[in-house]
XYZ file of C-alpha atoms in Angstrom:
452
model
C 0.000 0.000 0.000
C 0.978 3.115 -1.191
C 0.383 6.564 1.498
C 0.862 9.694 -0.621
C 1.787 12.394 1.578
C 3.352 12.094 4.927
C 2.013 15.446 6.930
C -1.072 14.460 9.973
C -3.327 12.800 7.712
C -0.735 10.741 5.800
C 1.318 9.817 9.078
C -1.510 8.743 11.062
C -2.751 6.367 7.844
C 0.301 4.521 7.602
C 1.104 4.083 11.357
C -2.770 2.526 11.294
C -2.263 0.814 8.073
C 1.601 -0.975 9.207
C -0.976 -1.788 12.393
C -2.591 -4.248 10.519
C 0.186 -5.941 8.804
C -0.023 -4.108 5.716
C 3.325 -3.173 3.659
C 3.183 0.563 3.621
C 5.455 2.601 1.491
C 5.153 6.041 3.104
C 5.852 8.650 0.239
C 6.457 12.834 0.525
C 8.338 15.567 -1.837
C 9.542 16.985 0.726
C 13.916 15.720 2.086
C 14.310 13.040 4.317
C 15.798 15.649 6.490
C 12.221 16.888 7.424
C 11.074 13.696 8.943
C 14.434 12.634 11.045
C 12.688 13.442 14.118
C 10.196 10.228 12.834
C 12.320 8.363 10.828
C 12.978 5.925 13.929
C 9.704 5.408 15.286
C 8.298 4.840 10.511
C 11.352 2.433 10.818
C 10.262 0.242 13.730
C 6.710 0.470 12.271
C 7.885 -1.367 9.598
C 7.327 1.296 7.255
C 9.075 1.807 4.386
C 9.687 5.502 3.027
C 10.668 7.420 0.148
C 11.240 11.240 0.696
C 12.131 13.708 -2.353
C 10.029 13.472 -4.705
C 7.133 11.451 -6.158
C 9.095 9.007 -8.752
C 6.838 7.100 -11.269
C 8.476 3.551 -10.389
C 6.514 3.708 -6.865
C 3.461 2.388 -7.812
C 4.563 -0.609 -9.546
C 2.963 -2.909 -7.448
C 0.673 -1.118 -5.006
C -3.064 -2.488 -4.902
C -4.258 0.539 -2.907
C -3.152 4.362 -2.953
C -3.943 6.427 0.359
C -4.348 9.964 -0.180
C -3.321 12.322 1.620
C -5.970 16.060 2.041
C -3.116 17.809 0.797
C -2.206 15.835 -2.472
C -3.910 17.217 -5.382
C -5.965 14.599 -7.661
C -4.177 15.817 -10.403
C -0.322 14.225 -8.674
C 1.073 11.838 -11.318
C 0.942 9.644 -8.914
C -2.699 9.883 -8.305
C -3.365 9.867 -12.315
C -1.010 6.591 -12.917
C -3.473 5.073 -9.938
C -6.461 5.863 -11.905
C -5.357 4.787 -15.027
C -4.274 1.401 -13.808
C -7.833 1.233 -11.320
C -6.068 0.906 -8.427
C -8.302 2.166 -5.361
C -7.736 5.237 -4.057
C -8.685 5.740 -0.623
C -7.610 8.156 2.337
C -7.599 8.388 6.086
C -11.336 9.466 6.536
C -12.071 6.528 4.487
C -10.296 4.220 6.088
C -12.233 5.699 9.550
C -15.476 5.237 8.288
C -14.608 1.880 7.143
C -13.176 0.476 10.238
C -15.235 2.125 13.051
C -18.999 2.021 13.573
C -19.871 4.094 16.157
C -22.612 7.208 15.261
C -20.672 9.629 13.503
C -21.465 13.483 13.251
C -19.532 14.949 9.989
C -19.310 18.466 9.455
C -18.254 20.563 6.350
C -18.766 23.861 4.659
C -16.707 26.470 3.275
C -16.626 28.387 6.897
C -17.473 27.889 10.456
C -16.539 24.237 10.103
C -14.259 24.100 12.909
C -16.241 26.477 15.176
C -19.537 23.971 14.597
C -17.235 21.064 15.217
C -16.222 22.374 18.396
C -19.464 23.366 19.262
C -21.762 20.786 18.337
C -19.155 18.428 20.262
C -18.941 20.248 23.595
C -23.130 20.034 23.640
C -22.895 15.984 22.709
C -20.320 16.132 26.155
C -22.984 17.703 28.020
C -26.008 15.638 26.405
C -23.671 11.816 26.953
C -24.359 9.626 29.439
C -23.227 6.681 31.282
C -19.337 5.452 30.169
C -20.500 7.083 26.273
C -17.446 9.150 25.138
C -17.695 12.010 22.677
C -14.804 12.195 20.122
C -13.844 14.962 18.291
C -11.248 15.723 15.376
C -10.466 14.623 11.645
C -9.909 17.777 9.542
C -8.748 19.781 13.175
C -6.868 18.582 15.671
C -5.766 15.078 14.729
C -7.218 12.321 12.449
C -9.727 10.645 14.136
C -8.079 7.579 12.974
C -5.515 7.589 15.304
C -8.084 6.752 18.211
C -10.302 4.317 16.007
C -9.262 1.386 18.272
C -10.901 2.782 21.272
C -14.069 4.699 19.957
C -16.989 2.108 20.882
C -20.059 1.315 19.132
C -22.333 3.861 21.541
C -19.867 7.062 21.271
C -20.154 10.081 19.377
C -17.517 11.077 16.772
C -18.056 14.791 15.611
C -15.582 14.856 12.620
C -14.928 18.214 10.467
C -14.646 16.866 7.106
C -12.893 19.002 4.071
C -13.904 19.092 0.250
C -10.397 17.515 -0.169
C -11.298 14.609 1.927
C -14.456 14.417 0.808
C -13.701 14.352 -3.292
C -12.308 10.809 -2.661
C -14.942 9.158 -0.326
C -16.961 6.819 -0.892
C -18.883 6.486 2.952
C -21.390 9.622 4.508
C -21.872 10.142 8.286
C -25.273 9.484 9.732
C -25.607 12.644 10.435
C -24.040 15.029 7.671
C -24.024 19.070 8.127
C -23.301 20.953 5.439
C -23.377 24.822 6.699
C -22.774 26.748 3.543
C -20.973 26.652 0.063
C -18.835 29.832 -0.969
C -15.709 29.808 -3.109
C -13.052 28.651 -1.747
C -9.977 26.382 -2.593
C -10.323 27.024 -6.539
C -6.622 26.894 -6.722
C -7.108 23.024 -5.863
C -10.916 21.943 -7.492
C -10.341 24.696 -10.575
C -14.177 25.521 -10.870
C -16.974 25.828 -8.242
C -19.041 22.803 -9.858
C -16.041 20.522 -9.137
C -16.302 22.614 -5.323
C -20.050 21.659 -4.833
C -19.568 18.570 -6.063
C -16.562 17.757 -3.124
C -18.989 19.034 -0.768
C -21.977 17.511 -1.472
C -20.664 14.084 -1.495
C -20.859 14.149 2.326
C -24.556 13.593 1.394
C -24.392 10.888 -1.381
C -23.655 7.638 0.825
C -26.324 8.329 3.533
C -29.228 6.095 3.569
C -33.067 6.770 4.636
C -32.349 6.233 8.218
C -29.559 8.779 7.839
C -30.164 13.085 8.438
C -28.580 15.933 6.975
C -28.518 19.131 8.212
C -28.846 22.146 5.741
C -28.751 25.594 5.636
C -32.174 27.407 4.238
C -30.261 30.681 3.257
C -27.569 29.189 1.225
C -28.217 29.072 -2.913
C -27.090 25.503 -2.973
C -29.983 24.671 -0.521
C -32.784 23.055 -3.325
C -30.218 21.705 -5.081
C -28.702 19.508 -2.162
C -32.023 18.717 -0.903
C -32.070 17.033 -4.090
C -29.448 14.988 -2.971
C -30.547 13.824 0.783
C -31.530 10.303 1.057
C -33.451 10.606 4.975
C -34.684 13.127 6.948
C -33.545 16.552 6.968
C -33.092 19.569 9.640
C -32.736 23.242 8.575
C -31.088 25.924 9.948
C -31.246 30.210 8.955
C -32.151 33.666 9.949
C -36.351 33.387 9.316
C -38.604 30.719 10.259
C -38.914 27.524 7.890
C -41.272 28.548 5.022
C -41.238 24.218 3.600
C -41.763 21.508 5.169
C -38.651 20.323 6.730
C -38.456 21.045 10.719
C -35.890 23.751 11.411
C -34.192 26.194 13.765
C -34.158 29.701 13.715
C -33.047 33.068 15.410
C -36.053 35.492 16.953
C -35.626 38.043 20.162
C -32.091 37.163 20.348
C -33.283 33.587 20.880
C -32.658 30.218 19.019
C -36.116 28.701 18.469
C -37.221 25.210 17.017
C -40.033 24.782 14.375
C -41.514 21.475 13.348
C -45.051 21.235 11.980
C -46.912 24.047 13.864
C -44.883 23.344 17.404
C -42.499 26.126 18.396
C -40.057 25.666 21.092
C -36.808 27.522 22.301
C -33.917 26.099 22.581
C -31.453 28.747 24.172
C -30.934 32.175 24.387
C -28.121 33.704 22.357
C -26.362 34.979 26.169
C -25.156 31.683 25.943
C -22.578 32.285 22.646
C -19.587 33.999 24.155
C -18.091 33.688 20.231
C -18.000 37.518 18.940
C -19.787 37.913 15.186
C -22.228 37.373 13.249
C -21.258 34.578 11.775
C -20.787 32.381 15.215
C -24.223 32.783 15.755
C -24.966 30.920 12.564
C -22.845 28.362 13.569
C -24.382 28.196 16.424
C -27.795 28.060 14.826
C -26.253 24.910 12.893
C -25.319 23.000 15.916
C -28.537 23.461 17.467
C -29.804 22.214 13.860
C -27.927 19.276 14.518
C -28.225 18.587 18.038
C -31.918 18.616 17.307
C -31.369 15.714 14.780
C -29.772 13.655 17.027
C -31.963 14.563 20.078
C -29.713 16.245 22.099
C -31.866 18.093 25.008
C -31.951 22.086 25.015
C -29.983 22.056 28.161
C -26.909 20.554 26.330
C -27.033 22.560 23.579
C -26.727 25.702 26.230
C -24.409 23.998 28.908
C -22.072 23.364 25.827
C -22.272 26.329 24.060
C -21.651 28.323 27.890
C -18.249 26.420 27.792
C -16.725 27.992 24.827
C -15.196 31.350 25.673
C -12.958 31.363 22.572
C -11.255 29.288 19.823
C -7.319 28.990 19.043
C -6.472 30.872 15.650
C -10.236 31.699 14.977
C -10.702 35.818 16.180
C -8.167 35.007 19.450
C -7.230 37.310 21.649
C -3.958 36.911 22.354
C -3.170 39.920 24.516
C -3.627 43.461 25.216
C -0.422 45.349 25.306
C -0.327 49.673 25.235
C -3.554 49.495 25.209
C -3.474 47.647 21.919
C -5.367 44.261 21.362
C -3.391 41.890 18.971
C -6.175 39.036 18.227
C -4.831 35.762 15.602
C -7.686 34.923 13.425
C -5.248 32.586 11.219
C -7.847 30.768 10.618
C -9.298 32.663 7.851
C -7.383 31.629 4.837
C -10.664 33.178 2.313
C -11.216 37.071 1.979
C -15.142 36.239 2.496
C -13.770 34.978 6.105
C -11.405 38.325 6.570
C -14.949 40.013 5.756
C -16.410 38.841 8.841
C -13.900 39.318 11.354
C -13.278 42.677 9.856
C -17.298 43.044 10.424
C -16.944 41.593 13.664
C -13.964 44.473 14.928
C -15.402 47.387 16.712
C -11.855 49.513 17.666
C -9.573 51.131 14.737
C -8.213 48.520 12.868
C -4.638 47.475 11.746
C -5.266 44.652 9.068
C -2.789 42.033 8.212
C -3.179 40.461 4.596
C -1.697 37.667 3.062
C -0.050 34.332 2.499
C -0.637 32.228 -0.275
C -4.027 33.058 -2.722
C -6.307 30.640 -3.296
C -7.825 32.100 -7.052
C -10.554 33.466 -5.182
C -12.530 36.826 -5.634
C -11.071 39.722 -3.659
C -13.189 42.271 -4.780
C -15.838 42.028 -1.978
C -12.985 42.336 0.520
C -11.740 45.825 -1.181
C -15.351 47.198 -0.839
C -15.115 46.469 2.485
C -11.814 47.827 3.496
C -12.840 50.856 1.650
C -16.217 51.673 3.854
C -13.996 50.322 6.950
C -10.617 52.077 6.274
C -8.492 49.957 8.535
C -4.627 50.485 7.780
C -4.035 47.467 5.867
C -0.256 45.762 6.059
C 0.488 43.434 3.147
C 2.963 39.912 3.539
C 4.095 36.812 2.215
C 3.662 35.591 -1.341
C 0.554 36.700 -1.911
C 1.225 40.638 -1.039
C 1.664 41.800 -4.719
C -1.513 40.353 -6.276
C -3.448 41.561 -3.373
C -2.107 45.454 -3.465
C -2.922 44.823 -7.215
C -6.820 44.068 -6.864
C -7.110 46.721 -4.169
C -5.220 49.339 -6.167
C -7.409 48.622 -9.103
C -10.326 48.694 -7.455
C -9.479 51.958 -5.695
C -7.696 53.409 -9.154
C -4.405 53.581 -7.380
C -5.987 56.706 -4.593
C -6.392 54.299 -1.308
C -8.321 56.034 0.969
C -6.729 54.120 3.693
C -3.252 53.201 4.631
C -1.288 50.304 2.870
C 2.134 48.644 3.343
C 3.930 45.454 2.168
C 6.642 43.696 4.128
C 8.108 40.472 2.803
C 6.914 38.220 5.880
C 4.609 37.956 9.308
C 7.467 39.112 11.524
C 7.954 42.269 9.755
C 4.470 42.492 9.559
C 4.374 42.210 13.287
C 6.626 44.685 13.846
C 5.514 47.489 11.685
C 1.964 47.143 12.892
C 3.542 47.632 16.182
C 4.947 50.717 15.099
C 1.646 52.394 13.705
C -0.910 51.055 16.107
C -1.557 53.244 18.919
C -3.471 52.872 22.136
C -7.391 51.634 21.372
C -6.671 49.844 17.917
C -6.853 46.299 17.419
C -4.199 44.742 15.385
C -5.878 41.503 13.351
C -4.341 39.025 11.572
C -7.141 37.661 9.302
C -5.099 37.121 6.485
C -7.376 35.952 3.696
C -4.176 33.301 1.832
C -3.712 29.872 3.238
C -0.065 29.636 5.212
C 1.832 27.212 2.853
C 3.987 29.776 1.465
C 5.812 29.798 4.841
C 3.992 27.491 6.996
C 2.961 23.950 7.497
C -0.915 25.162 8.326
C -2.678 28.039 9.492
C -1.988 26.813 12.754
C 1.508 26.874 12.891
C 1.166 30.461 11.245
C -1.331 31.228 14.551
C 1.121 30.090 16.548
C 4.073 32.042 15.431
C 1.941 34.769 15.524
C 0.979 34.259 19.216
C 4.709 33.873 19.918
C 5.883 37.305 17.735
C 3.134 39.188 20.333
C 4.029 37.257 23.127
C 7.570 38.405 22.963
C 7.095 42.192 23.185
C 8.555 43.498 26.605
């Protein structure tokens, strides 16, 4: 067996995989010098690797190619495997195919994480007995890596990406999608191929099965299309068909289903700042209903969160300055609502690597919000470009560019002043100087954390 890929997802695949006796070949571009603090521990696995490159020879011989979320389907490797109809699998596969315990799986272009984390702090509150709630797969780590001890009566609330989802062949029980905006067109090329990624958390489901679907999005009729059980809706106004559903009224989360009307919490519970954590909140409740988690869960859970790592953070206040990490938002429709979200005078850092999506909506924004905007990382050019065009080259707010997040760091340290916030929300994924947005959070964290 063939594992393409060796970062979380990849890694955790083969050291399952070499588990159960298989012969894994554990394969990454990347030196052999970038795994020697693994290479012993891959070695007494069993596992064979080859770092450096992906050379054609390697799968002579393989009867199944793992994939890791990072590999594009386009990899020769990936293309030789399809061409010679060897299976292609990957680690949330593998998960779905080895454990059966009631699974939760949660996707969308945004909010994915915050729902995860959400949804699973309420199934804490609502579990009973010895149950366990698990929670992971596209955050944290792969859920595979505890598939051994999930039992058949625990919850696993799994965030699931397009790019594990455009190889899968399995659905959860219970599958939430909570919206479908561009995103990642660098990697699926159009937005069909994107809503087709997506919806496939759907196509595997049976009639005992639920998905969970948001009423406001414009992909909404057509995925209904595509459910095979029952459905829950979540949005801003009432259900208008006939699907049961939860919605927001008097700052209050209320449940509809036939004529009944119940509420389920009051938004004082959400300690998440913005708009848009109240829809994910609205989609947790959405779910929790569909699983029959009690109201008092869904509030007791949603009390426990008082923020997120990476995802509008506060890191510290420091002059009289706040400097909040919102790495997490690697989309300019993302930067939009944390921007949105930002009451002080803002100091905006942009960048990282683009993702071929539409900035446009993000320059209308800076230009009614007129943050001073500080440009990084490999993305920094194009981005002054679309904002320079769209302003014809008269900014009515401050830009810079540096060449990376340190000297971003420091020079929005020099021009903040006491009662700004300085944001990172940069709107570019990290992989033009880090492993994941994470890693870019955390160097962040540690940059601020370092002033005297």
């Amino acid at each position: 067996m063939l594992v393409l890929g060796a970062a979380r997802q990849g890694l955790s695949a083969a050291r399952f995989l070499a588990g159960r006796q298989a012969y894994v070949v554990l394969n990454d571009q990347r030196p052999e010098t970038a795994f020697a603090h693994i290479s012993k521990e891959l070695h007494d696995l069993g596992i064979e690797t080859r770092f450096g490159g992906h050379p054609a020879e390697l799968i002579d011989g393989v009867d199944v190619l793992c994939v890791s979320g990072g590999i594009s389907l386009e990899n020769p490797l990936v293309v030789q495997a399809k061409e010679k109809d060897i299976r292609l699998t990957n680690d949330s596969q593998i998960f779905f195919e080895t454990v059966n315990a009631r699974v939760i799986g949660i996707t969308g272009s945004a909010g994915k994480t915050t729902t995860t984390i959400l949804v699973g702090e309420i199934a804490k509150e609502a579990a009973s007995g010895n149950q366990k709630v698990w929670v992971g797969g596209n955050i944290g780590y792969p859920m595979l890596d505890q598939a051994y001890e999930i039992k058949s009566d625990d919850w696993v609330v799994l965030e699931l990406s397009s790019f594990q989802l455009e190889l899968m062949s399995a659905s959860p029980s219970i599958a939430v999608i909570l919206n479908i905006t561009p995103n990642h067109l660098d990697r699926h090329k159009t937005m069909e191929n994107y809503i087709a990624a997506k919806s496939r958390i759907l196509l595997f489901q049976n009639e005992n099965h639920c998905a969970i679907l948001n009423r406001d999005d414009p992909n909404y009729p057509n995925l209904l299309q595509k459910v095979r059980g029952g459905v829950v809706t979540f949005g801003n106004s009432p259900p208008a068909d006939k699907y049961p559903g939860v919605f927001i009224e008097n700052d209050s989360i209320l449940h509809k289903e036939d004529n009944n009307l119940k509420k389920l919490l009051s938004l004082d519970c959400l300690h998440l700042p913005g708009l848009h954590n109240r829809f994910n909140l609205l989609a947790a409740c959405a779910t929790s209903i569909a699983v029959g988690f009690p109201p008092a869960a869904m509030r007791d859970g949603t009390e426990h969160i008082r923020s997120i790592p990476h995802r509008l953070e506060l890191v510290r206040e420091v002059g009289g300055v706040r400097w909040i990490n919102d790495s997490i938002a690697t989309a300019p429709e993302r930067v939009i609502a944390a921007v949105r979200t930002i009451q002080n005078p803002l100091v905006l850092l942009l960048g990282g690597r683009d993702k071929d999506l539409p900035w446009d909506d993000l320059a209308d924004c800076l230009r009614e919000i007129k943050p001073r905007v500080i440009l990084f990382g490999e993305s920094a050019g194009m981005i002054y470009s679309v904002l320079a065009k769209r302003e014809n080259g008269n900014f009515p707010y401050g830009i810079h560019s540096v060449t990376n997040l340190a000297e971003a760091v420091n020079l929005a340290r020099q021009i903040s002043k006491p009662g700004d916030t300085v944001l990172l929300s940069p709107g570019g994924t990290s992989f033009d100087a880090y492993a994941d947005f994470e890693e870019r959070g955390r160097h962040f964290r540690e940059l601020v954390e370092a002033f005297a």
